[in-house]
mmCIF file of C-alpha atoms in Angstrom:
data_model
loop_
_atom_site.group_PDB
_atom_site.id
_atom_site.type_symbol
_atom_site.label_atom_id
_atom_site.label_comp_id
_atom_site.label_asym_id
_atom_site.label_seq_id
_atom_site.Cartn_x
_atom_site.Cartn_y
_atom_site.Cartn_z
ATOM 1 C CA MET A 10 -110.916 -62.569 146.990
ATOM 2 C CA SER A 11 -108.504 -61.914 149.896
ATOM 3 C CA LEU A 12 -109.516 -60.021 152.930
ATOM 4 C CA VAL A 13 -108.089 -59.517 156.349
ATOM 5 C CA GLU A 14 -109.637 -59.098 159.666
ATOM 6 C CA LYS A 15 -108.748 -57.981 163.239
ATOM 7 C CA LYS A 16 -110.492 -59.351 166.345
ATOM 8 C CA GLN A 17 -109.676 -58.981 170.244
ATOM 9 C CA PHE A 18 -108.667 -62.673 171.455
ATOM 10 C CA GLY A 19 -107.876 -62.130 175.033
ATOM 11 C CA ILE A 20 -105.934 -60.385 177.529
ATOM 12 C CA THR A 21 -102.800 -61.367 179.018
ATOM 13 C CA LYS A 22 -102.058 -62.190 182.800
ATOM 14 C CA ASN A 23 -100.350 -58.953 182.614
ATOM 15 C CA GLY A 24 -103.680 -56.829 181.118
ATOM 16 C CA GLU A 25 -102.426 -56.224 177.688
ATOM 17 C CA LYS A 26 -104.976 -56.933 174.532
ATOM 18 C CA ILE A 27 -104.396 -59.805 172.301
ATOM 19 C CA TYR A 28 -105.654 -59.348 168.850
ATOM 20 C CA LEU A 29 -106.475 -62.182 166.355
ATOM 21 C CA TYR A 30 -105.488 -61.414 162.864
ATOM 22 C CA ILE A 31 -107.114 -63.544 160.016
ATOM 23 C CA LEU A 32 -105.540 -63.546 156.762
ATOM 24 C CA LYS A 33 -108.388 -65.327 154.111
ATOM 25 C CA ASN A 34 -108.028 -65.797 150.381
ATOM 26 C CA ASP A 35 -109.598 -68.471 147.962
ATOM 27 C CA PHE A 36 -107.109 -70.995 148.883
ATOM 28 C CA ILE A 37 -106.596 -71.015 152.625
ATOM 29 C CA GLU A 38 -106.813 -69.044 155.821
ATOM 30 C CA VAL A 39 -104.489 -68.237 158.516
ATOM 31 C CA GLU A 40 -104.988 -66.935 162.445
ATOM 32 C CA ILE A 41 -102.015 -65.051 163.624
ATOM 33 C CA LEU A 42 -102.085 -63.638 167.454
ATOM 34 C CA ASN A 43 -99.881 -60.525 168.178
ATOM 35 C CA PHE A 44 -98.869 -62.550 171.527
ATOM 36 C CA GLY A 45 -95.806 -64.340 170.154
ATOM 37 C CA GLY A 46 -96.658 -63.863 166.499
ATOM 38 C CA THR A 47 -98.463 -66.957 167.159
ATOM 39 C CA ILE A 48 -100.016 -68.883 164.090
ATOM 40 C CA ARG A 49 -103.152 -70.346 165.645
ATOM 41 C CA ARG A 50 -104.449 -71.829 162.975
ATOM 42 C CA ILE A 51 -104.195 -72.715 159.041
ATOM 43 C CA MET A 52 -107.357 -73.809 157.491
ATOM 44 C CA THR A 53 -106.321 -75.526 153.984
ATOM 45 C CA PRO A 54 -108.580 -78.130 151.591
ATOM 46 C CA ASP A 55 -108.423 -81.798 151.506
ATOM 47 C CA LYS A 56 -108.718 -83.699 148.418
ATOM 48 C CA ASN A 57 -112.642 -83.104 148.555
ATOM 49 C CA GLY A 58 -112.686 -79.622 149.529
ATOM 50 C CA LYS A 59 -113.322 -79.656 152.989
ATOM 51 C CA MET A 60 -111.728 -76.871 154.946
ATOM 52 C CA GLU A 61 -109.660 -78.069 158.203
ATOM 53 C CA ASN A 62 -107.146 -76.640 160.696
ATOM 54 C CA ILE A 63 -103.637 -78.518 160.091
ATOM 55 C CA VAL A 64 -101.636 -76.682 163.291
ATOM 56 C CA LEU A 65 -101.541 -77.243 166.911
ATOM 57 C CA GLY A 66 -102.803 -74.637 169.053
ATOM 58 C CA PHE A 67 -104.833 -72.947 172.120
ATOM 59 C CA ASP A 68 -108.512 -71.368 172.297
ATOM 60 C CA SER A 69 -107.160 -68.919 174.931
ATOM 61 C CA VAL A 70 -104.468 -66.747 175.837
ATOM 62 C CA SER A 71 -104.121 -67.975 179.321
ATOM 63 C CA GLU A 72 -103.504 -71.461 177.631
ATOM 64 C CA TYR A 73 -100.806 -70.315 175.815
ATOM 65 C CA GLU A 74 -99.342 -68.699 178.689
ATOM 66 C CA LYS A 75 -99.840 -71.360 180.851
ATOM 67 C CA HIS A 76 -97.980 -73.724 178.021
ATOM 68 C CA ILE A 77 -95.295 -71.231 176.729
ATOM 69 C CA GLY A 78 -92.545 -73.803 176.660
ATOM 70 C CA ILE A 79 -93.908 -75.593 174.284
ATOM 71 C CA HIS A 80 -94.237 -72.524 171.717
ATOM 72 C CA PHE A 81 -97.150 -73.631 169.600
ATOM 73 C CA GLY A 82 -96.789 -71.591 166.541
ATOM 74 C CA ALA A 83 -94.737 -68.928 167.756
ATOM 75 C CA ILE A 84 -91.658 -66.769 167.097
ATOM 76 C CA VAL A 85 -88.508 -68.208 168.602
ATOM 77 C CA GLY A 86 -86.104 -66.125 169.484
ATOM 78 C CA ARG A 87 -83.542 -64.440 170.168
ATOM 79 C CA ASN A 88 -82.155 -67.812 169.409
ATOM 80 C CA ALA A 89 -83.801 -70.505 168.242
ATOM 81 C CA GLY A 90 -82.291 -73.707 169.912
ATOM 82 C CA ARG A 91 -80.011 -74.606 172.661
ATOM 83 C CA ILE A 92 -76.797 -72.911 173.724
ATOM 84 C CA LYS A 93 -74.368 -75.029 175.622
ATOM 85 C CA ASP A 94 -74.045 -74.070 179.185
ATOM 86 C CA GLY A 95 -75.949 -70.697 178.374
ATOM 87 C CA GLU A 96 -72.590 -69.248 177.111
ATOM 88 C CA LEU A 97 -72.527 -66.962 174.355
ATOM 89 C CA VAL A 98 -69.252 -65.444 173.084
ATOM 90 C CA ILE A 99 -69.302 -62.662 170.810
ATOM 91 C CA LYS A 100 -66.134 -61.244 169.496
ATOM 92 C CA GLY A 101 -64.101 -62.442 172.765
ATOM 93 C CA THR A 102 -67.002 -61.020 174.857
ATOM 94 C CA LYS A 103 -69.404 -63.771 177.074
ATOM 95 C CA TYR A 104 -72.475 -62.952 177.867
ATOM 96 C CA GLN A 105 -73.803 -65.787 180.151
ATOM 97 C CA LEU A 106 -77.516 -66.429 179.568
ATOM 98 C CA GLU A 107 -79.867 -68.316 182.071
ATOM 99 C CA LYS A 108 -80.130 -72.181 182.007
ATOM 100 C CA ASN A 109 -83.468 -73.924 181.582
ATOM 101 C CA ASN A 110 -82.779 -77.127 179.770
ATOM 102 C CA GLY A 111 -80.470 -79.326 181.233
ATOM 103 C CA GLY A 112 -77.899 -76.866 182.033
ATOM 104 C CA ASN A 113 -78.189 -74.952 178.997
ATOM 105 C CA ASN A 114 -80.201 -72.383 176.940
ATOM 106 C CA LEU A 115 -83.047 -72.992 175.077
ATOM 107 C CA HIS A 116 -85.037 -70.444 172.850
ATOM 108 C CA GLY A 117 -83.283 -67.356 174.515
ATOM 109 C CA TYR A 118 -85.057 -68.190 178.052
ATOM 110 C CA PRO A 119 -86.332 -66.319 179.887
ATOM 111 C CA ASP A 120 -87.529 -63.706 177.423
ATOM 112 C CA PHE A 121 -89.528 -66.082 175.032
ATOM 113 C CA PHE A 122 -90.066 -64.118 172.452
ATOM 114 C CA ALA A 123 -93.545 -66.687 172.489
ATOM 115 C CA GLU A 124 -94.924 -64.710 175.083
ATOM 116 C CA LYS A 125 -94.182 -61.220 173.921
ATOM 117 C CA VAL A 126 -96.981 -58.699 172.515
ATOM 118 C CA TRP A 127 -96.027 -57.354 169.414
ATOM 119 C CA ASN A 128 -97.360 -54.361 167.632
ATOM 120 C CA GLY A 129 -99.334 -55.483 164.825
ATOM 121 C CA GLU A 130 -100.329 -53.727 161.178
ATOM 122 C CA THR A 131 -102.393 -55.342 158.352
ATOM 123 C CA PHE A 132 -101.756 -54.839 155.173
ATOM 124 C CA GLU A 133 -103.316 -55.440 151.255
ATOM 125 C CA ASP A 134 -101.344 -55.282 148.438
ATOM 126 C CA GLY A 135 -103.305 -56.423 145.149
ATOM 127 C CA GLU A 136 -104.364 -60.014 145.864
ATOM 128 C CA ASP A 137 -101.786 -60.482 148.742
ATOM 129 C CA VAL A 138 -102.787 -59.683 152.204
ATOM 130 C CA GLY A 139 -100.648 -59.877 155.499
ATOM 131 C CA LEU A 140 -99.578 -59.030 158.717
ATOM 132 C CA ILE A 141 -96.335 -56.990 159.900
ATOM 133 C CA LEU A 142 -95.696 -57.426 163.545
ATOM 134 C CA THR A 143 -92.804 -55.218 165.215
ATOM 135 C CA ARG A 144 -91.198 -55.043 168.641
ATOM 136 C CA VAL A 145 -87.956 -53.696 170.023
ATOM 137 C CA SER A 146 -85.899 -56.147 171.976
ATOM 138 C CA PRO A 147 -83.689 -53.914 174.694
ATOM 139 C CA HIS A 148 -80.199 -54.402 175.306
ATOM 140 C CA LEU A 149 -79.551 -57.255 177.484
ATOM 141 C CA GLU A 150 -83.262 -58.706 177.132
ATOM 142 C CA ALA A 151 -82.316 -62.436 178.452
ATOM 143 C CA ASN A 152 -78.809 -61.144 178.467
ATOM 144 C CA PHE A 153 -78.287 -60.859 174.672
ATOM 145 C CA PRO A 154 -76.463 -58.013 173.889
ATOM 146 C CA GLY A 155 -77.580 -54.896 171.827
ATOM 147 C CA GLU A 156 -80.976 -53.235 171.296
ATOM 148 C CA VAL A 157 -82.803 -55.006 168.098
ATOM 149 C CA GLU A 158 -85.518 -53.524 166.147
ATOM 150 C CA PHE A 159 -87.668 -57.139 164.709
ATOM 151 C CA THR A 160 -90.004 -56.751 162.421
ATOM 152 C CA VAL A 161 -91.838 -60.355 161.282
ATOM 153 C CA LYS A 162 -93.945 -60.093 158.079
ATOM 154 C CA TYR A 163 -96.642 -62.500 157.345
ATOM 155 C CA THR A 164 -97.742 -62.654 153.653
ATOM 156 C CA LEU A 165 -100.811 -64.831 152.110
ATOM 157 C CA ARG A 166 -100.311 -65.295 148.533
ATOM 158 C CA GLU A 167 -102.489 -67.584 146.889
ATOM 159 C CA ASN A 168 -101.499 -71.159 148.354
ATOM 160 C CA LYS A 169 -98.377 -69.547 149.937
ATOM 161 C CA LEU A 170 -97.783 -68.187 153.436
ATOM 162 C CA ILE A 171 -94.494 -66.392 153.092
ATOM 163 C CA VAL A 172 -92.774 -65.432 156.566
ATOM 164 C CA GLU A 173 -89.925 -62.658 156.364
ATOM 165 C CA TYR A 174 -87.904 -61.927 159.344
ATOM 166 C CA ASP A 175 -85.604 -58.551 159.726
ATOM 167 C CA GLY A 176 -83.546 -57.517 162.581
ATOM 168 C CA LYS A 177 -81.900 -54.385 162.969
ATOM 169 C CA ALA A 178 -78.879 -54.375 165.888
ATOM 170 C CA SER A 179 -77.508 -51.488 167.880
ATOM 171 C CA GLU A 180 -74.056 -53.622 168.496
ATOM 172 C CA ASP A 181 -72.386 -56.950 167.699
ATOM 173 C CA THR A 182 -75.116 -59.424 168.947
ATOM 174 C CA TYR A 183 -76.225 -63.110 167.524
ATOM 175 C CA ILE A 184 -79.704 -63.527 166.244
ATOM 176 C CA ASN A 185 -81.400 -67.067 165.088
ATOM 177 C CA LEU A 186 -85.313 -67.245 164.613
ATOM 178 C CA THR A 187 -87.502 -69.380 163.477
ATOM 179 C CA ASN A 188 -91.634 -70.317 163.713
ATOM 180 C CA HIS A 189 -92.672 -73.039 165.978
ATOM 181 C CA SER A 190 -95.748 -74.308 164.386
ATOM 182 C CA TYR A 191 -96.757 -77.727 164.454
ATOM 183 C CA PHE A 192 -98.064 -79.421 161.480
ATOM 184 C CA ASN A 193 -100.600 -82.167 161.307
ATOM 185 C CA LEU A 194 -101.982 -82.576 157.735
ATOM 186 C CA SER A 195 -104.996 -84.861 158.729
ATOM 187 C CA GLY A 196 -107.037 -81.965 159.377
ATOM 188 C CA ASP A 197 -108.978 -80.786 162.646
ATOM 189 C CA LEU A 198 -106.072 -82.866 164.688
ATOM 190 C CA LYS A 199 -108.233 -86.204 163.811
ATOM 191 C CA ARG A 200 -105.011 -88.569 163.599
ATOM 192 C CA ASN A 201 -101.502 -88.246 164.919
ATOM 193 C CA ILE A 202 -98.848 -88.038 161.989
ATOM 194 C CA ASP A 203 -97.866 -91.866 161.955
ATOM 195 C CA ASN A 204 -99.127 -92.160 158.989
ATOM 196 C CA GLN A 205 -97.922 -89.080 157.252
ATOM 197 C CA LYS A 206 -94.806 -88.661 155.306
ATOM 198 C CA ILE A 207 -91.851 -86.353 155.490
ATOM 199 C CA MET A 208 -89.035 -85.812 152.616
ATOM 200 C CA LEU A 209 -86.120 -83.680 153.055
ATOM 201 C CA CYS A 210 -83.490 -82.346 150.713
ATOM 202 C CA CYS A 211 -80.709 -83.254 153.018
ATOM 203 C CA ASP A 212 -77.584 -85.552 152.685
ATOM 204 C CA ARG A 213 -76.477 -84.783 156.027
ATOM 205 C CA TYR A 214 -77.983 -84.094 159.649
ATOM 206 C CA ILE A 215 -76.001 -83.519 162.625
ATOM 207 C CA LYS A 216 -76.282 -85.846 165.464
ATOM 208 C CA VAL A 217 -77.311 -85.025 168.907
ATOM 209 C CA ASP A 218 -76.328 -85.820 172.698
ATOM 210 C CA GLU A 219 -78.546 -87.000 175.681
ATOM 211 C CA LYS A 220 -79.237 -83.035 176.076
ATOM 212 C CA THR A 221 -79.926 -82.501 172.247
ATOM 213 C CA LEU A 222 -76.451 -80.712 171.773
ATOM 214 C CA PRO A 223 -75.138 -80.786 168.268
ATOM 215 C CA VAL A 224 -72.248 -83.461 168.311
ATOM 216 C CA GLU A 225 -71.674 -84.345 164.747
ATOM 217 C CA ILE A 226 -72.570 -83.698 161.324
ATOM 218 C CA THR A 227 -73.169 -86.653 159.539
ATOM 219 C CA ASP A 228 -74.112 -88.361 156.137
ATOM 220 C CA VAL A 229 -77.597 -89.675 156.350
ATOM 221 C CA LYS A 230 -77.172 -92.592 154.142
ATOM 222 C CA GLU A 231 -77.983 -96.252 155.033
ATOM 223 C CA SER A 232 -79.551 -94.699 158.201
ATOM 224 C CA ILE A 233 -83.083 -93.676 159.797
ATOM 225 C CA MET A 234 -82.413 -90.086 158.879
ATOM 226 C CA ASP A 235 -82.117 -90.842 154.988
ATOM 227 C CA LEU A 236 -85.565 -88.885 154.361
ATOM 228 C CA ARG A 237 -84.773 -88.022 150.817
ATOM 229 C CA ASN A 238 -87.052 -90.224 149.167
ATOM 230 C CA GLY A 239 -89.698 -89.812 152.060
ATOM 231 C CA LYS A 240 -90.436 -91.807 154.970
ATOM 232 C CA ARG A 241 -93.646 -92.472 156.970
ATOM 233 C CA PHE A 242 -93.490 -91.020 160.682
ATOM 234 C CA LYS A 243 -94.438 -94.395 162.325
ATOM 235 C CA ASP A 244 -91.542 -96.314 160.420
ATOM 236 C CA ILE A 245 -89.072 -93.828 162.331
ATOM 237 C CA PHE A 246 -90.704 -93.776 165.791
ATOM 238 C CA GLU A 247 -90.858 -97.574 165.509
ATOM 239 C CA SER A 248 -86.722 -97.402 164.642
ATOM 240 C CA ASP A 249 -84.117 -98.839 167.326
ATOM 241 C CA ASP A 250 -81.929 -96.418 166.389
ATOM 242 C CA GLU A 251 -79.888 -94.642 169.366
ATOM 243 C CA GLN A 252 -80.643 -91.064 168.098
ATOM 244 C CA ILE A 253 -84.395 -91.823 167.602
ATOM 245 C CA LYS A 254 -84.523 -92.901 171.638
ATOM 246 C CA ILE A 255 -82.151 -90.286 172.957
ATOM 247 C CA VAL A 256 -84.538 -87.496 172.185
ATOM 248 C CA GLY A 257 -87.696 -88.748 173.699
ATOM 249 C CA ASN A 258 -89.048 -91.561 170.463
ATOM 250 C CA GLY A 259 -88.814 -89.469 167.786
ATOM 251 C CA ILE A 260 -86.737 -86.826 165.803
ATOM 252 C CA ASP A 261 -85.681 -83.393 167.209
ATOM 253 C CA HIS A 262 -82.804 -83.037 165.042
ATOM 254 C CA PRO A 263 -81.099 -80.494 162.439
ATOM 255 C CA PHE A 264 -81.241 -81.201 158.980
ATOM 256 C CA ILE A 265 -78.782 -79.267 156.592
ATOM 257 C CA PHE A 266 -80.297 -78.526 153.366
ATOM 258 C CA ASN A 267 -78.642 -78.875 150.434
ATOM 259 C CA GLU A 268 -77.509 -76.246 148.483
ATOM 260 C CA VAL A 269 -79.893 -76.169 145.368
ATOM 261 C CA GLY A 270 -81.337 -72.532 145.155
ATOM 262 C CA ASP A 271 -85.026 -71.890 145.430
ATOM 263 C CA SER A 272 -85.922 -75.737 145.193
ATOM 264 C CA VAL A 273 -88.467 -77.430 148.072
ATOM 265 C CA LYS A 274 -86.370 -78.250 151.076
ATOM 266 C CA ALA A 275 -89.320 -80.253 152.903
ATOM 267 C CA ARG A 276 -92.559 -81.979 151.972
ATOM 268 C CA LEU A 277 -95.065 -83.121 154.309
ATOM 269 C CA GLU A 278 -97.807 -85.642 152.776
ATOM 270 C CA ASP A 279 -101.016 -86.930 154.062
ATOM 271 C CA GLU A 280 -102.275 -89.571 151.833
ATOM 272 C CA GLU A 281 -105.372 -90.275 153.414
ATOM 273 C CA SER A 282 -106.480 -86.467 153.306
ATOM 274 C CA GLY A 283 -104.695 -85.741 149.966
ATOM 275 C CA ARG A 284 -103.150 -82.372 151.503
ATOM 276 C CA THR A 285 -99.321 -81.542 151.355
ATOM 277 C CA LEU A 286 -96.851 -78.951 152.456
ATOM 278 C CA GLU A 287 -93.914 -77.781 150.614
ATOM 279 C CA VAL A 288 -91.013 -75.730 152.733
ATOM 280 C CA LYS A 289 -88.596 -73.264 150.890
ATOM 281 C CA THR A 290 -86.140 -71.372 152.917
ATOM 282 C CA ASP A 291 -82.710 -69.111 152.880
ATOM 283 C CA GLN A 292 -81.915 -70.747 155.820
ATOM 284 C CA PRO A 293 -79.163 -73.445 155.935
ATOM 285 C CA VAL A 294 -80.920 -75.939 158.365
ATOM 286 C CA GLY A 295 -84.368 -77.255 159.391
ATOM 287 C CA VAL A 296 -85.065 -78.738 162.866
ATOM 288 C CA ILE A 297 -87.191 -81.259 162.586
ATOM 289 C CA TYR A 298 -89.197 -81.957 165.828
ATOM 290 C CA THR A 299 -91.848 -84.549 165.943
ATOM 291 C CA GLY A 300 -93.543 -83.390 169.213
ATOM 292 C CA ASN A 301 -92.214 -86.016 171.374
ATOM 293 C CA TYR A 302 -93.793 -84.283 174.566
ATOM 294 C CA VAL A 303 -96.729 -82.441 173.191
ATOM 295 C CA HIS A 304 -98.938 -84.544 175.919
ATOM 296 C CA GLU A 305 -97.979 -81.933 178.378
ATOM 297 C CA ALA A 306 -100.026 -79.528 176.936
ATOM 298 C CA LYS A 307 -102.835 -81.492 177.915
ATOM 299 C CA ILE A 308 -105.992 -80.076 176.308
ATOM 300 C CA LEU A 309 -105.739 -78.411 172.684
ATOM 301 C CA SER A 310 -108.397 -76.168 170.626
ATOM 302 C CA ASN A 311 -111.862 -77.201 170.368
ATOM 303 C CA GLY A 312 -110.616 -80.059 173.148
ATOM 304 C CA VAL A 313 -108.565 -82.291 171.445
ATOM 305 C CA LYS A 314 -106.340 -84.272 173.785
ATOM 306 C CA ALA A 315 -102.868 -83.545 173.502
ATOM 307 C CA GLN A 316 -100.794 -86.505 172.761
ATOM 308 C CA ASP A 317 -96.954 -86.898 171.729
ATOM 309 C CA HIS A 318 -96.473 -87.178 167.716
ATOM 310 C CA LEU A 319 -99.556 -85.005 167.312
ATOM 311 C CA GLY A 320 -97.973 -82.559 165.172
ATOM 312 C CA VAL A 321 -94.281 -82.091 163.295
ATOM 313 C CA CYS A 322 -92.431 -78.919 163.199
ATOM 314 C CA ILE A 323 -90.042 -77.551 160.309
ATOM 315 C CA GLU A 324 -87.795 -75.085 162.019
ATOM 316 C CA THR A 325 -85.661 -73.625 159.495
ATOM 317 C CA GLN A 326 -82.948 -71.689 160.989
ATOM 318 C CA ASP A 327 -79.192 -71.117 161.502
ATOM 319 C CA TYR A 328 -76.996 -74.095 162.512
ATOM 320 C CA PRO A 329 -77.480 -75.028 165.919
ATOM 321 C CA ASP A 330 -75.345 -73.442 168.665
ATOM 322 C CA VAL A 331 -73.370 -72.391 165.810
ATOM 323 C CA LEU A 332 -70.932 -69.832 167.616
ATOM 324 C CA LYS A 333 -69.376 -72.735 169.717
ATOM 325 C CA PHE A 334 -70.239 -75.909 167.068
ATOM 326 C CA LEU A 335 -69.163 -74.341 163.824
ATOM 327 C CA PRO A 336 -67.852 -70.848 164.505
ATOM 328 C CA GLU A 337 -66.240 -70.628 161.197
ATOM 329 C CA LYS A 338 -69.837 -70.531 159.783
ATOM 330 C CA GLY A 339 -71.064 -67.767 162.610
ATOM 331 C CA LYS A 340 -72.780 -64.789 161.888
ATOM 332 C CA ILE A 341 -72.536 -61.437 164.078
ATOM 333 C CA TYR A 342 -75.467 -58.589 162.850
ATOM 334 C CA ASN A 343 -74.776 -54.923 164.269
ATOM 335 C CA LYS A 344 -75.445 -51.635 162.538
ATOM 336 C CA ILE A 345 -73.998 -52.618 158.968
ATOM 337 C CA ASN A 346 -75.217 -56.060 159.026
ATOM 338 C CA ASP A 347 -78.997 -56.700 159.516
ATOM 339 C CA TYR A 348 -80.352 -60.033 160.241
ATOM 340 C CA LYS A 349 -82.616 -61.487 157.318
ATOM 341 C CA GLN A 350 -84.730 -64.741 156.950
ATOM 342 C CA LYS A 351 -87.366 -65.670 154.681
ATOM 343 C CA THR A 352 -89.501 -69.049 154.512
ATOM 344 C CA ILE A 353 -92.242 -70.008 152.337
ATOM 345 C CA PHE A 354 -94.957 -72.677 153.457
ATOM 346 C CA ILE A 355 -96.797 -73.676 150.137
ATOM 347 C CA PHE A 356 -100.019 -75.799 150.899
ATOM 348 C CA GLY A 357 -101.574 -78.258 148.145
ATOM 349 C CA LYS A 358 -104.077 -81.242 148.059
#
């Protein structure tokens, strides 16, 4: 049996009402806020059938507002990741973005989609239940050109959460959205991710510099970044590889998915709980971020103390800083070319 509920969650510092939407079926339960489109909680069973939460989040709107830069579970946009020097050049016109991360623009600062209040509408379609969030991003919001009508649709279907993004732009612009959920398959954050395992269908990844900007596409072969057969996070964290150290003793790197159609692109496993997570996507890249600075959040839901490596993000998206780093792969969106993205999270035990 599937159902969808709506409850008031709180009020923003600007007096806006925030709602919690609960999507539930016989397999999983997902909580989503219209504040940032935030996935607040995902309840899945372990190998013994015990339902527990597997994502990081907060218990109040004020905590989300206080730590907005961590983007727990939120929609990230208009651009996910860093744009070097905050310089966005579209067909010869330069748009200077504000700088918030080592002299670069990160995640569309200062107008984070994570702190925007979205319009929400629930739906039921047979056994599917879901939520459609919409908002209009005005021309020059965070100095990105063009007005864009955004729609993000969350569909709960059996053991899958399907996230679909759509952007209709009034003029030439660049769009690159993702979801920033931090996953921890132990259940209720009882352990960090050290002994969980990650596998990626990726022959190549992108090296970064000390500011986490992309510098070189590299073969993963014979490196700590070769995750094709899976590695425990602990083995990655303990590596002496300079790329691990440069981002705060973890991973914060783009991995280029092999082009293998509708196959699974990423997989997480936790042997102790038995839980698994598989990810399918139509995006070329997954930025893997192992929560190297999560301690800054201090206290999470249910009083859990925040610590680094308490969760891992699988941020399906476009190539990083693509208009500069790989201009031949850059895409421009406008009235005749909508932005579209689809990612599927598959939960198992």
